[in-house]
PDB file of C-alpha atoms and ligand atoms in Angstrom:
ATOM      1  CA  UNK T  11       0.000   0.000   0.000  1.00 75.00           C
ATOM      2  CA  UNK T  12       0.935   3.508  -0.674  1.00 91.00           C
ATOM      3  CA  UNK T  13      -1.320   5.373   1.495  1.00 97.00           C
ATOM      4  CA  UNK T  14      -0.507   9.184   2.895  1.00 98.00           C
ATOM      5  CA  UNK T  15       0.106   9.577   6.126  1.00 98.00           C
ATOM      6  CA  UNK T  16      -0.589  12.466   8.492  1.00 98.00           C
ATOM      7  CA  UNK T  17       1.861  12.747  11.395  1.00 98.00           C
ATOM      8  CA  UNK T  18       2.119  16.136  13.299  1.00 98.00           C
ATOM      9  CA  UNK T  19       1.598  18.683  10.139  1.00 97.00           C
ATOM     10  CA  UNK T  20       2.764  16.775   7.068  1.00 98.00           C
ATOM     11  CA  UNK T  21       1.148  14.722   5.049  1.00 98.00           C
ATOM     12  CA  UNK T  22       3.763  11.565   3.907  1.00 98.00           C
ATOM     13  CA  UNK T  23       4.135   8.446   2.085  1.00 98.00           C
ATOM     14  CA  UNK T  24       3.318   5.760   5.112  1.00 97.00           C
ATOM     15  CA  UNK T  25       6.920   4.331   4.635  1.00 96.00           C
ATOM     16  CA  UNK T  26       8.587   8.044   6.074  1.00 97.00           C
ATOM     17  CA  UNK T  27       5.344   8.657   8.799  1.00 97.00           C
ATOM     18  CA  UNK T  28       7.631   7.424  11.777  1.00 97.00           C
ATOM     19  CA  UNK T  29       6.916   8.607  15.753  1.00 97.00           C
ATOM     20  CA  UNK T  30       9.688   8.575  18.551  1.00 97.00           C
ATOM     21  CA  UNK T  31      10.128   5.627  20.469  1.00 97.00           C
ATOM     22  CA  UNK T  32       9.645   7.900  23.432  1.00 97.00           C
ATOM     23  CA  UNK T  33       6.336   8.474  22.344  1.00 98.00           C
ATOM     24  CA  UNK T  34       3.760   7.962  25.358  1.00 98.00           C
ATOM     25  CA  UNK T  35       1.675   6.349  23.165  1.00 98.00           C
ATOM     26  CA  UNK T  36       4.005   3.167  22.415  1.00 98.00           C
ATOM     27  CA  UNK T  37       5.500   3.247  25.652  1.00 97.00           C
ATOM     28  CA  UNK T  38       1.975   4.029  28.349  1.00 97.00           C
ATOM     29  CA  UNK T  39      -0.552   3.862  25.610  1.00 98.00           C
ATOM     30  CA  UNK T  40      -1.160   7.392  26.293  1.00 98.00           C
ATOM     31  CA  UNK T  41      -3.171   8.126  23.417  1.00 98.00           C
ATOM     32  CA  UNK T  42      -6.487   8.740  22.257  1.00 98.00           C
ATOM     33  CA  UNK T  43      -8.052   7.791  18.958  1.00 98.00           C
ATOM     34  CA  UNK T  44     -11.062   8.228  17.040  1.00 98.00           C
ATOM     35  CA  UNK T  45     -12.443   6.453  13.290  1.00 98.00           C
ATOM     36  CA  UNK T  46     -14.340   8.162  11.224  1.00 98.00           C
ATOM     37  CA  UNK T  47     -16.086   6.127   8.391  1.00 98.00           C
ATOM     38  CA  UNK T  48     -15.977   7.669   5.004  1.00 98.00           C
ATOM     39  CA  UNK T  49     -19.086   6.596   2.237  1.00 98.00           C
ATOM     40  CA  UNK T  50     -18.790   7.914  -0.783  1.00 97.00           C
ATOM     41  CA  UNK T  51     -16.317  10.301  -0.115  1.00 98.00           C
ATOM     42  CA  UNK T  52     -17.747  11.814   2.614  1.00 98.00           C
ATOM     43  CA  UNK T  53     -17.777  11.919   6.264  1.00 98.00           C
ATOM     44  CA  UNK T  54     -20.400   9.582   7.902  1.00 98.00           C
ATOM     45  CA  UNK T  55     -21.506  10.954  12.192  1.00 97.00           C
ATOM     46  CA  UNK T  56     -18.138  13.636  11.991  1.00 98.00           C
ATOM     47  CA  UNK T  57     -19.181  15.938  14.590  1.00 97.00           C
ATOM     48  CA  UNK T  58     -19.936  13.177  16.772  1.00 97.00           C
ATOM     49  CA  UNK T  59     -16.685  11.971  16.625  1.00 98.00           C
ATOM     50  CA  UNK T  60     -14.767  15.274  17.271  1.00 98.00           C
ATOM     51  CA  UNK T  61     -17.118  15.792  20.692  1.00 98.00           C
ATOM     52  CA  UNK T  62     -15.733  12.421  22.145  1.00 98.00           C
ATOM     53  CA  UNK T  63     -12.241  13.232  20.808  1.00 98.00           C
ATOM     54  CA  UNK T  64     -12.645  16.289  23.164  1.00 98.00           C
ATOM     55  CA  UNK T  65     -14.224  14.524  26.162  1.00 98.00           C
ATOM     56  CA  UNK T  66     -10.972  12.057  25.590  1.00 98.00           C
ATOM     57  CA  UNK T  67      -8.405  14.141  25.650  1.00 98.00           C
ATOM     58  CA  UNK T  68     -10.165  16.315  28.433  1.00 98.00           C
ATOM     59  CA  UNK T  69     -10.279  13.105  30.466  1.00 98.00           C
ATOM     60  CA  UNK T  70      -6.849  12.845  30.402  1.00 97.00           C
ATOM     61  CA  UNK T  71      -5.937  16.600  30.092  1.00 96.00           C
ATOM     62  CA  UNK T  72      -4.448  16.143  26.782  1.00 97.00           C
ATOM     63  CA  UNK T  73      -4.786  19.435  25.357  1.00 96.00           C
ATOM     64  CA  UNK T  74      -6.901  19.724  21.800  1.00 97.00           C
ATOM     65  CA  UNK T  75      -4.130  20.335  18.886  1.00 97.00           C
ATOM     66  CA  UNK T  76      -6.881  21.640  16.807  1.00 98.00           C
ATOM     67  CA  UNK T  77      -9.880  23.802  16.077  1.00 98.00           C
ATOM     68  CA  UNK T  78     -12.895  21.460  15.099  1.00 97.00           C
ATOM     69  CA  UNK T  79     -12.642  23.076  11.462  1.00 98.00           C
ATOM     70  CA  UNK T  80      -8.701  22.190  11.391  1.00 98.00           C
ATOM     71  CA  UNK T  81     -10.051  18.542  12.068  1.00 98.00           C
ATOM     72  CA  UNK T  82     -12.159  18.819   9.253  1.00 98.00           C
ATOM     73  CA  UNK T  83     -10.312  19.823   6.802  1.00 98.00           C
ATOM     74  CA  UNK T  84      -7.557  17.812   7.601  1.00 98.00           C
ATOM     75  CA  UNK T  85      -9.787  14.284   7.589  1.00 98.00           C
ATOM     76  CA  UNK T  86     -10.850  16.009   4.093  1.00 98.00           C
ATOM     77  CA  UNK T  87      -7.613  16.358   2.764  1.00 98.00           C
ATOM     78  CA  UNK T  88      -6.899  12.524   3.659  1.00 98.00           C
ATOM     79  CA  UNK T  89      -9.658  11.450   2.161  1.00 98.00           C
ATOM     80  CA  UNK T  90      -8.294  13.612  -1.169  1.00 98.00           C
ATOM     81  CA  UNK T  91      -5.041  12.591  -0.951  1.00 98.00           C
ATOM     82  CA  UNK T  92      -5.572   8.807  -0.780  1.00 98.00           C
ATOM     83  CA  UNK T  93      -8.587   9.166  -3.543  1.00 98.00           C
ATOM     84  CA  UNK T  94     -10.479   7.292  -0.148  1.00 98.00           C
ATOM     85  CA  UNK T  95     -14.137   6.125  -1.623  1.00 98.00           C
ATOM     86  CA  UNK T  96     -15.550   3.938   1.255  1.00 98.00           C
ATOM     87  CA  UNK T  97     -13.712   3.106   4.466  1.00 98.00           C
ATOM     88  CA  UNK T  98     -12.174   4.730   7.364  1.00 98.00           C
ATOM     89  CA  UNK T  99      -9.871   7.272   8.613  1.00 98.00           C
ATOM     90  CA  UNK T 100      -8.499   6.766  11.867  1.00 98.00           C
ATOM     91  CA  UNK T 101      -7.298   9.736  13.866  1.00 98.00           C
ATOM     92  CA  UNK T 102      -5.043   9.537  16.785  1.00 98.00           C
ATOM     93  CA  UNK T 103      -3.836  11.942  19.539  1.00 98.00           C
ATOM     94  CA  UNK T 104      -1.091  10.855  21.996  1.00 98.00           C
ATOM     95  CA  UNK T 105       0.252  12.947  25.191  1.00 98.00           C
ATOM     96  CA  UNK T 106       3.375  13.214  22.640  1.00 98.00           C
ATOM     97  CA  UNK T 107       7.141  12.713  23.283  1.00 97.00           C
ATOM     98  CA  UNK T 108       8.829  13.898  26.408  1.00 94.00           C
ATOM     99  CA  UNK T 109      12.482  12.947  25.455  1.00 94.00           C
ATOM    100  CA  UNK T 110      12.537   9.768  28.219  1.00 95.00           C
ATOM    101  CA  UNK T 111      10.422   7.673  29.808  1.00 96.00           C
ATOM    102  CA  UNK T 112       8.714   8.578  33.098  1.00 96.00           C
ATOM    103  CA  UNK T 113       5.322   7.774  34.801  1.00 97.00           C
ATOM    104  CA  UNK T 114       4.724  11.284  35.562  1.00 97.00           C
ATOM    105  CA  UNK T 115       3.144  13.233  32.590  1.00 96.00           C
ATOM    106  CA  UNK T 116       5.550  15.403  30.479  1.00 96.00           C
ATOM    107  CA  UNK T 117       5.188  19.415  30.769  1.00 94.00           C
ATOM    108  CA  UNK T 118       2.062  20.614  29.723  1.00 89.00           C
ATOM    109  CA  UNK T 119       3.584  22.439  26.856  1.00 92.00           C
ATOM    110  CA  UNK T 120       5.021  19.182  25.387  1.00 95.00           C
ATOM    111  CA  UNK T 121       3.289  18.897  21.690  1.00 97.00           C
ATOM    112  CA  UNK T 122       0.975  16.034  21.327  1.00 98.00           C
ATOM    113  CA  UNK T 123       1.984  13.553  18.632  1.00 98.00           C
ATOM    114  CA  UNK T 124      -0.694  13.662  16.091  1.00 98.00           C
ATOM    115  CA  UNK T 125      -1.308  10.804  13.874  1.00 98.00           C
ATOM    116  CA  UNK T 126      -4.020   9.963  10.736  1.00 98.00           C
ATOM    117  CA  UNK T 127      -4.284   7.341   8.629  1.00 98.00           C
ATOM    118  CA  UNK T 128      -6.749   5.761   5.887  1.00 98.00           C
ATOM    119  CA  UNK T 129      -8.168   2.335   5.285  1.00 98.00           C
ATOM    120  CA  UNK T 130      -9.214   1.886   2.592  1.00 98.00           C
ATOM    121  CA  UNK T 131     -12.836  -0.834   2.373  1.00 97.00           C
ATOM    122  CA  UNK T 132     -14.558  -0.561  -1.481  1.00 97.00           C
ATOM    123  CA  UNK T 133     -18.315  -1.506  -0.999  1.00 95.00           C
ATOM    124  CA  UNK T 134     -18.082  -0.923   2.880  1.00 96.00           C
ATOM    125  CA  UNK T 135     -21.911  -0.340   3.286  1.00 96.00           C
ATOM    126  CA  UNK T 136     -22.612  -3.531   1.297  1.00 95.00           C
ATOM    127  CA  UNK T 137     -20.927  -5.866   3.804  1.00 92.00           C
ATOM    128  CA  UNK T 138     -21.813  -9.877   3.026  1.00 94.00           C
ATOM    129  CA  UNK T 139     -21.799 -10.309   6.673  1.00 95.00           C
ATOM    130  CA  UNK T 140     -25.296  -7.890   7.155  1.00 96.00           C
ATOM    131  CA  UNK T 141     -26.936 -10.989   5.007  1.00 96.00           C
ATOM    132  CA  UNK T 142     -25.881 -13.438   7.325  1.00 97.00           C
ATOM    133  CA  UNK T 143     -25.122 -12.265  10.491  1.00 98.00           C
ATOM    134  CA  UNK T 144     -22.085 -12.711  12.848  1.00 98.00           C
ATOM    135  CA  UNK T 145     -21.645 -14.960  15.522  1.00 98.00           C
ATOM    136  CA  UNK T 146     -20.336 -14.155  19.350  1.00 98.00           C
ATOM    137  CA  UNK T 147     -18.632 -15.891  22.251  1.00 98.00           C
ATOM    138  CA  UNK T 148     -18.986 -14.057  25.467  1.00 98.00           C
ATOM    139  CA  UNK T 149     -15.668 -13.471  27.681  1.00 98.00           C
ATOM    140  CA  UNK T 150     -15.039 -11.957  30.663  1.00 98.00           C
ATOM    141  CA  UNK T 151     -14.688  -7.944  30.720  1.00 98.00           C
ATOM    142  CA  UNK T 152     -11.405  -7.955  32.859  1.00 98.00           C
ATOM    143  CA  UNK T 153     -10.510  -4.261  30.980  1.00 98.00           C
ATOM    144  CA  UNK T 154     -10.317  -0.968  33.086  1.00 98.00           C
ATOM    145  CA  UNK T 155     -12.601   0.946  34.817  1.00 97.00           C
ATOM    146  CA  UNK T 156     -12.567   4.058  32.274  1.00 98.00           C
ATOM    147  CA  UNK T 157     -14.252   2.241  28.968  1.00 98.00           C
ATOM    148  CA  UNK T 158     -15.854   5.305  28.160  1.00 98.00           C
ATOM    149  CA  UNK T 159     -12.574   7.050  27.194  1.00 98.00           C
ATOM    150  CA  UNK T 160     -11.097   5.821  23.861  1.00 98.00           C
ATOM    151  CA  UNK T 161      -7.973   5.035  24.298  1.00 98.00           C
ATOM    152  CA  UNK T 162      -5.296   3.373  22.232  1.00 98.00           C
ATOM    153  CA  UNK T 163      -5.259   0.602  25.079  1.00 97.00           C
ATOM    154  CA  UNK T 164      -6.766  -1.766  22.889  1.00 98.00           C
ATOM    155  CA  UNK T 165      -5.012  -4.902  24.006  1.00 98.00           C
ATOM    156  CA  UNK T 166      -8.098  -6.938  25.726  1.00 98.00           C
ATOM    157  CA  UNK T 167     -10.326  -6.090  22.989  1.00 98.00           C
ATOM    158  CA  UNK T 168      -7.491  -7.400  20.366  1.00 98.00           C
ATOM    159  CA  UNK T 169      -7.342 -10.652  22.857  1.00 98.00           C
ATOM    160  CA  UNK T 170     -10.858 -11.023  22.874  1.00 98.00           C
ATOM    161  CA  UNK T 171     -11.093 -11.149  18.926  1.00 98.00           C
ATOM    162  CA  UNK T 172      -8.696 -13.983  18.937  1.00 98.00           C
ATOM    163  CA  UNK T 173     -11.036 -15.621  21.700  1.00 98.00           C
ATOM    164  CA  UNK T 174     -13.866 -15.605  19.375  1.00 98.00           C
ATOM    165  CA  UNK T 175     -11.694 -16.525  16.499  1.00 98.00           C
ATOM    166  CA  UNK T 176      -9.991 -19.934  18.050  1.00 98.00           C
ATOM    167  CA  UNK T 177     -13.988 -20.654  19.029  1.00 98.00           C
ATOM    168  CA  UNK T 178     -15.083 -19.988  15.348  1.00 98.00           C
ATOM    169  CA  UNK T 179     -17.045 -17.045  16.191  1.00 98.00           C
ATOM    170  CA  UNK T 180     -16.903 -12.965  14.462  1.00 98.00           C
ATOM    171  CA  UNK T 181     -16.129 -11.465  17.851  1.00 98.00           C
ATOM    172  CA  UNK T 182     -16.764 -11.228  21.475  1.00 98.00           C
ATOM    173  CA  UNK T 183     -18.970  -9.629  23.839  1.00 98.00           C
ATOM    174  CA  UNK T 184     -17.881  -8.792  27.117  1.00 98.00           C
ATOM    175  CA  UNK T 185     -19.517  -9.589  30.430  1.00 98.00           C
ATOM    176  CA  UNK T 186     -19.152  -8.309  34.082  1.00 98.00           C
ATOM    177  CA  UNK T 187     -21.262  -9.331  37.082  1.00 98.00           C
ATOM    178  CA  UNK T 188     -23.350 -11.310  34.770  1.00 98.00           C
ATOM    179  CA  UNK T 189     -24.265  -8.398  32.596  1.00 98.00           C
ATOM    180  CA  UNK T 190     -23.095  -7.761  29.190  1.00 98.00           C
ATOM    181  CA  UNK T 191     -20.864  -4.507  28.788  1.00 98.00           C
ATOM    182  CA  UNK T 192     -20.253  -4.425  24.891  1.00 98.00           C
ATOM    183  CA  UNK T 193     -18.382  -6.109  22.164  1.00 98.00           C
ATOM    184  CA  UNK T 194     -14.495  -6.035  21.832  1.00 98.00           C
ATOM    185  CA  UNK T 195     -15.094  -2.852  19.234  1.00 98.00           C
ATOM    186  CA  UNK T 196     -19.101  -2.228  19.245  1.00 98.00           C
ATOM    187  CA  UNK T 197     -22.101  -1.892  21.602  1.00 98.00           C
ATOM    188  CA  UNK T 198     -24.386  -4.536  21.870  1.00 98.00           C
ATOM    189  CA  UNK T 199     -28.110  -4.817  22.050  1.00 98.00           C
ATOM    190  CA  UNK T 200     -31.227  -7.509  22.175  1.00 98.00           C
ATOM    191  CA  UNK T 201     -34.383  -6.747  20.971  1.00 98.00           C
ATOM    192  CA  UNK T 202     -37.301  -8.742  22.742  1.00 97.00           C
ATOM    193  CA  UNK T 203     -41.260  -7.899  22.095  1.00 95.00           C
ATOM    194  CA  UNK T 204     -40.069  -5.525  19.280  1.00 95.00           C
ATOM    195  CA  UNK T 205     -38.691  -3.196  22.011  1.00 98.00           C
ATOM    196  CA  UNK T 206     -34.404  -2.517  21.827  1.00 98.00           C
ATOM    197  CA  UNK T 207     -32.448  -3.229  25.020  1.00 98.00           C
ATOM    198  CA  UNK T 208     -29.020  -2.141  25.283  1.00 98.00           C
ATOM    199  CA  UNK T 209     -26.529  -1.006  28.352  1.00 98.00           C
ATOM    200  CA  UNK T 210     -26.929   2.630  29.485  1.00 98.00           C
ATOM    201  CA  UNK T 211     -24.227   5.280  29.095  1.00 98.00           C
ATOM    202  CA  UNK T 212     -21.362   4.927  32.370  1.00 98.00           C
ATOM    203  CA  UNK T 213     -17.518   4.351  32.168  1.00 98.00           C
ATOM    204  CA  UNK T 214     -18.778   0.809  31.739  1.00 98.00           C
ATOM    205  CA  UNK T 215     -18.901   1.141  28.158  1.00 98.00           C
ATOM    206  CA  UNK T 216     -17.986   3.431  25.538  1.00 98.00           C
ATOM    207  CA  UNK T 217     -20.236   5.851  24.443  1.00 98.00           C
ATOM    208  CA  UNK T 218     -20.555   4.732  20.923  1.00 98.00           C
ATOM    209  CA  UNK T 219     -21.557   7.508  18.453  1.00 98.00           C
ATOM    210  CA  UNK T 220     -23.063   4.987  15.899  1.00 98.00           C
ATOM    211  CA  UNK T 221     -25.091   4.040  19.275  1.00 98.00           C
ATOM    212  CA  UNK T 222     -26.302   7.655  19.793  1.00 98.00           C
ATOM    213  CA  UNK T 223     -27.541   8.391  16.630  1.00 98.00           C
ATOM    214  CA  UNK T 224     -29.171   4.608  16.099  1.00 98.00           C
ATOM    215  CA  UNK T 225     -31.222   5.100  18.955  1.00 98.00           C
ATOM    216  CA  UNK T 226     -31.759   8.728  17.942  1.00 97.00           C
ATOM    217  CA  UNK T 227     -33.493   7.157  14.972  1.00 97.00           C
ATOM    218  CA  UNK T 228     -35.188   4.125  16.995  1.00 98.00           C
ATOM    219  CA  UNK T 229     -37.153   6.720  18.978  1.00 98.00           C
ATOM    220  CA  UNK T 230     -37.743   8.489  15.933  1.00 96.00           C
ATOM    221  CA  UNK T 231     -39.288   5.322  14.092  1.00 95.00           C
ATOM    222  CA  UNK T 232     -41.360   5.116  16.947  1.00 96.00           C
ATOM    223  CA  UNK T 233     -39.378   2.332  18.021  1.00 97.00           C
ATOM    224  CA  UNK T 234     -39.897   1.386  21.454  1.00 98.00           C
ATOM    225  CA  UNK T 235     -35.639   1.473  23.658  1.00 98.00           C
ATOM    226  CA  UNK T 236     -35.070   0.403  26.621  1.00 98.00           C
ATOM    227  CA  UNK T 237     -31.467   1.368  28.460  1.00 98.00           C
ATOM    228  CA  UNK T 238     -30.365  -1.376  30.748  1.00 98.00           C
ATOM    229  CA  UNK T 239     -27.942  -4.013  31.265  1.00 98.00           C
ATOM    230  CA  UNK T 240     -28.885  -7.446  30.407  1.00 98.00           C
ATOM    231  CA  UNK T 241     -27.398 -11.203  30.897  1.00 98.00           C
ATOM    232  CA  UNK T 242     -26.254 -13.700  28.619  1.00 98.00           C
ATOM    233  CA  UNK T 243     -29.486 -15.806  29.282  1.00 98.00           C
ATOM    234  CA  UNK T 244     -31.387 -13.028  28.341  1.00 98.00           C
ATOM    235  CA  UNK T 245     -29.442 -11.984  25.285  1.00 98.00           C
ATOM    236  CA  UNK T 246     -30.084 -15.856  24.332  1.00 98.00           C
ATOM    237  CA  UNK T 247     -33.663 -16.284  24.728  1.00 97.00           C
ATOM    238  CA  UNK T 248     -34.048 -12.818  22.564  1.00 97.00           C
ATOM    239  CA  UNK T 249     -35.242 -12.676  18.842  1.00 97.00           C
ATOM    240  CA  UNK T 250     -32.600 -10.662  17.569  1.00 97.00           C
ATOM    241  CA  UNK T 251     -29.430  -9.189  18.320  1.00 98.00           C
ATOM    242  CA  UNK T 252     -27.014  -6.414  16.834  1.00 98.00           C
ATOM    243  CA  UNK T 253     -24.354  -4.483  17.269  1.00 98.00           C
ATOM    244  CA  UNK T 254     -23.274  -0.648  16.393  1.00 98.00           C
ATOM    245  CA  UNK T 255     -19.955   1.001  15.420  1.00 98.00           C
ATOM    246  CA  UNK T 256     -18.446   3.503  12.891  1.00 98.00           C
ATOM    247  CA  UNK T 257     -16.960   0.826  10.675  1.00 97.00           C
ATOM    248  CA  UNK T 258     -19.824  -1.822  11.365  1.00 98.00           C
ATOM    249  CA  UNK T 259     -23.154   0.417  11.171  1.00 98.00           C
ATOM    250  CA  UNK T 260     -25.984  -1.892  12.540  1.00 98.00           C
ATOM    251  CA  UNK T 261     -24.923  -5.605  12.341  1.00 98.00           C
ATOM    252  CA  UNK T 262     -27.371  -8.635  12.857  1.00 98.00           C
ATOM    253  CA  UNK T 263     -25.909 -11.119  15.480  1.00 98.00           C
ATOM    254  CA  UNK T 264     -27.818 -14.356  14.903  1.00 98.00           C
ATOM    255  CA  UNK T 265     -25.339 -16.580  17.537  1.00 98.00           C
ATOM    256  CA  UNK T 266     -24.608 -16.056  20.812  1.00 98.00           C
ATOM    257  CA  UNK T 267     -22.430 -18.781  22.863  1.00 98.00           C
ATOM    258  CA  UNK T 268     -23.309 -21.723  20.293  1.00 97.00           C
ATOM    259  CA  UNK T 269     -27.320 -21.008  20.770  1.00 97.00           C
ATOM    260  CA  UNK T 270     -29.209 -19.024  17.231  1.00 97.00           C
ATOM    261  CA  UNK T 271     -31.227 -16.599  17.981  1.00 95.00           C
ATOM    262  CA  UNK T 272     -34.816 -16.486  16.582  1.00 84.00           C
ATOM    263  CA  UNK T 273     -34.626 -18.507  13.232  1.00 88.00           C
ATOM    264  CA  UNK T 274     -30.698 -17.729  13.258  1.00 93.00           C
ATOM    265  CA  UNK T 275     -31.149 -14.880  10.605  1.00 96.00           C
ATOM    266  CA  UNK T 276     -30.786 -11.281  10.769  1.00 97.00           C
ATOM    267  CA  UNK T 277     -33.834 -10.250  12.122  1.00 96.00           C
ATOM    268  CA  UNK T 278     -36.328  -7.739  11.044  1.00 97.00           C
ATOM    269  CA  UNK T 279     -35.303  -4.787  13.697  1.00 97.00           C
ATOM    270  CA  UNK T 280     -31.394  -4.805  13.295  1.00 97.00           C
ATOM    271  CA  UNK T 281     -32.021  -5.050   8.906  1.00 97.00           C
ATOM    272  CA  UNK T 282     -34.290  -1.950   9.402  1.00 97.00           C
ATOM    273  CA  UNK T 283     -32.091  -0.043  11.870  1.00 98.00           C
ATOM    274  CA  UNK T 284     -29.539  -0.602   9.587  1.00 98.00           C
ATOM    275  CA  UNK T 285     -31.445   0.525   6.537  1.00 97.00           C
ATOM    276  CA  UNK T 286     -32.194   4.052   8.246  1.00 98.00           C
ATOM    277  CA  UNK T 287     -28.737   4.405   9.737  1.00 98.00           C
ATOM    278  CA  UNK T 288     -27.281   4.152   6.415  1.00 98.00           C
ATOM    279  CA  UNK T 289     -30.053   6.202   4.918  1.00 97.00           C
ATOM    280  CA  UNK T 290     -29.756   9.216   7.324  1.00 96.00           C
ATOM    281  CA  UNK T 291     -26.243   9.131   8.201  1.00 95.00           C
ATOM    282  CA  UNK T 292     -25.596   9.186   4.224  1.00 96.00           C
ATOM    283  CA  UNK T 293     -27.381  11.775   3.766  1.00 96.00           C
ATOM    284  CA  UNK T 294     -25.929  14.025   7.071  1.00 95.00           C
ATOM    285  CA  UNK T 295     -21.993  13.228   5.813  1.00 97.00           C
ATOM    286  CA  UNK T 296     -19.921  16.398   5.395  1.00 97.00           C
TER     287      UNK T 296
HETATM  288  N1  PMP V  25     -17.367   0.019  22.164  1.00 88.55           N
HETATM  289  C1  PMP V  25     -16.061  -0.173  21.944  1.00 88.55           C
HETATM  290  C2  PMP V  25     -15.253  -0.866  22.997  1.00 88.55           C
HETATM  291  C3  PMP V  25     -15.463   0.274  20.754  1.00 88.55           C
HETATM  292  O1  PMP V  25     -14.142   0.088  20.546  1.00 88.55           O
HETATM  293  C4  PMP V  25     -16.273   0.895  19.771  1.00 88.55           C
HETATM  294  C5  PMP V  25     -15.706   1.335  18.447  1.00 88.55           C
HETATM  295  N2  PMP V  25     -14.551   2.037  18.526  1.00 88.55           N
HETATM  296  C6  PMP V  25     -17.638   1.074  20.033  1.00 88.55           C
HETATM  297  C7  PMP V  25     -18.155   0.621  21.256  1.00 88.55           C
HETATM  298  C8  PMP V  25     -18.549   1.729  19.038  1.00 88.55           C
HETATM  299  O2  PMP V  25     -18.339   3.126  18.989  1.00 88.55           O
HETATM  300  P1  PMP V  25     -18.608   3.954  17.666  1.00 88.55           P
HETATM  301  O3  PMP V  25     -20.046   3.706  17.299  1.00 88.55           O
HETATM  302  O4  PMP V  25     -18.370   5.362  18.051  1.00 88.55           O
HETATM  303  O5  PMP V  25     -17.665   3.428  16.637  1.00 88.55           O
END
């Protein structure tokens, strides 16, 4: 691949986009990060994602390198430069490079290290998967106590993936105290009775803006939500499931733990969130 690269200013081949080893990113994963998904050429839920890139970096007073309209122009640019169609373009803010390594955070003056980068995905909307569904294994959430921030920490969720891999399985969804938290990179939801059940906002989970909006749009469909936690009996013994995120959009889970769900197809609710997610949030990208 010979993508451009954005680090700190300058836009690069990806072979010369190179951060310090002292970066506090690759060294505390000290970093933030956000993904954007591009359709078409344009960006899908953007402001969303630039008001949790804020509440990140205020969580761990990281100061904000740029204006909201810098942000924008530079996620346009990248999508120019690398002629980016469908896909994503992730965007990530570290607490930079102090010179050496130390627990103690840097001067506030040190520069964070800025960092974007495209991936490309051709027919991303048209995903095979949304035909069939995916399948989950549920794991034990043993991650931090600050989900809602996103940081770069992303080894647990990486772990979990493999989980679900080795047990044939799409991905995993996490579970504390009996409840289900989210998936390694999503939220997660049931849907029982026609009404949509999913885990309230907390530093439980992260505050997904694919999650915001589809329940924006739920309520607006006259769609009946419910925001609690649930179990992994309960998640079970409900007709459908799905999942939300920026790269994913609304995707049908029709296996949970080895047991279908309903007739172990994507069910009616998570194909018609899906339909007006992609509808709307097409039509809102900048
Ligand atoms: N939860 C976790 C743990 C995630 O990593 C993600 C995606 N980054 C989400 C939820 C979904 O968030 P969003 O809809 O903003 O992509």
């Amino acid at each position: 691949m010979n993508r451009t690269v954005y680090v700190n200013g300058d836009y690069l081949p990806e072979d010369q986009a190179k951060v310090s080893v002292f970066d506090r990113a690759f060294l505390m994963a000290d970093g933030v990060y956000e993904v954007t998904s591009v359709l078409g050429g344009k960006l899908i839920d953007f402001p969303g994602h630039l008001a949790r890139l804020q509440r990140s970096l205020d969580a761990l007073e990281i100061g904000n390198p740029h204006s909201d309209d810098d942000w924008l122009a530079i996620h346009r640019e990248m999508v120019a430069r690398n002629d980016l169609e469908d896909g994503m373009i992730y965007l990530q803010v570290s607490r930079g490079n102090p010179g050496d390594r130390d627990f103690a955070y840097p001067p506030a003056d040190t520069p964070p290290t800025v960092v974007l980068f495209t991936q490309s995905k051709p027919g991303l909307a048209d995903s095979a998967q949304a035909k069939t569904g995916m399948k989950v294994v549920t794991i034990p959430d043993i991650r931090w106590g600050r989900r809602d921030i996103k940081t770069v920490q992303l080894l647990y969720p990486s772990m979990g993936k493999m989980m679900a891999k080795k047990a044939g399985a799409d991905d995993a969804w996490m579970v504390e105290d009996e409840l289900v938290t989210e998936g390694t990179s999503n939220n997660a939801y049931i849907v029982k009775g026609g009404k949509i059940i999913t885990r309230g906002l907390s530093t439980d989970i992260l505050h997904g803006i694919t999650r915001a909006a589809v329940l924006r749009f739920a309520r607006e469909a006259q769609m009946e939500v419910e925001e609690r936690p649930f179990t992994v009996e309960e998640a079970q013994s409900a007709d459908e499931a799905f999942i939300t995120s920026a790269s994913a959009f609304v995707m049908p889970v029709v296996e949970i733990d080895g047991r279908a769900l309903g007739e172990g197809k994507p069910g009616p609710v998570a194909t018609r969130l899906r339909e007006i997610y992609l509808d709307e949030s097409r039509k809102a990208a900048i």
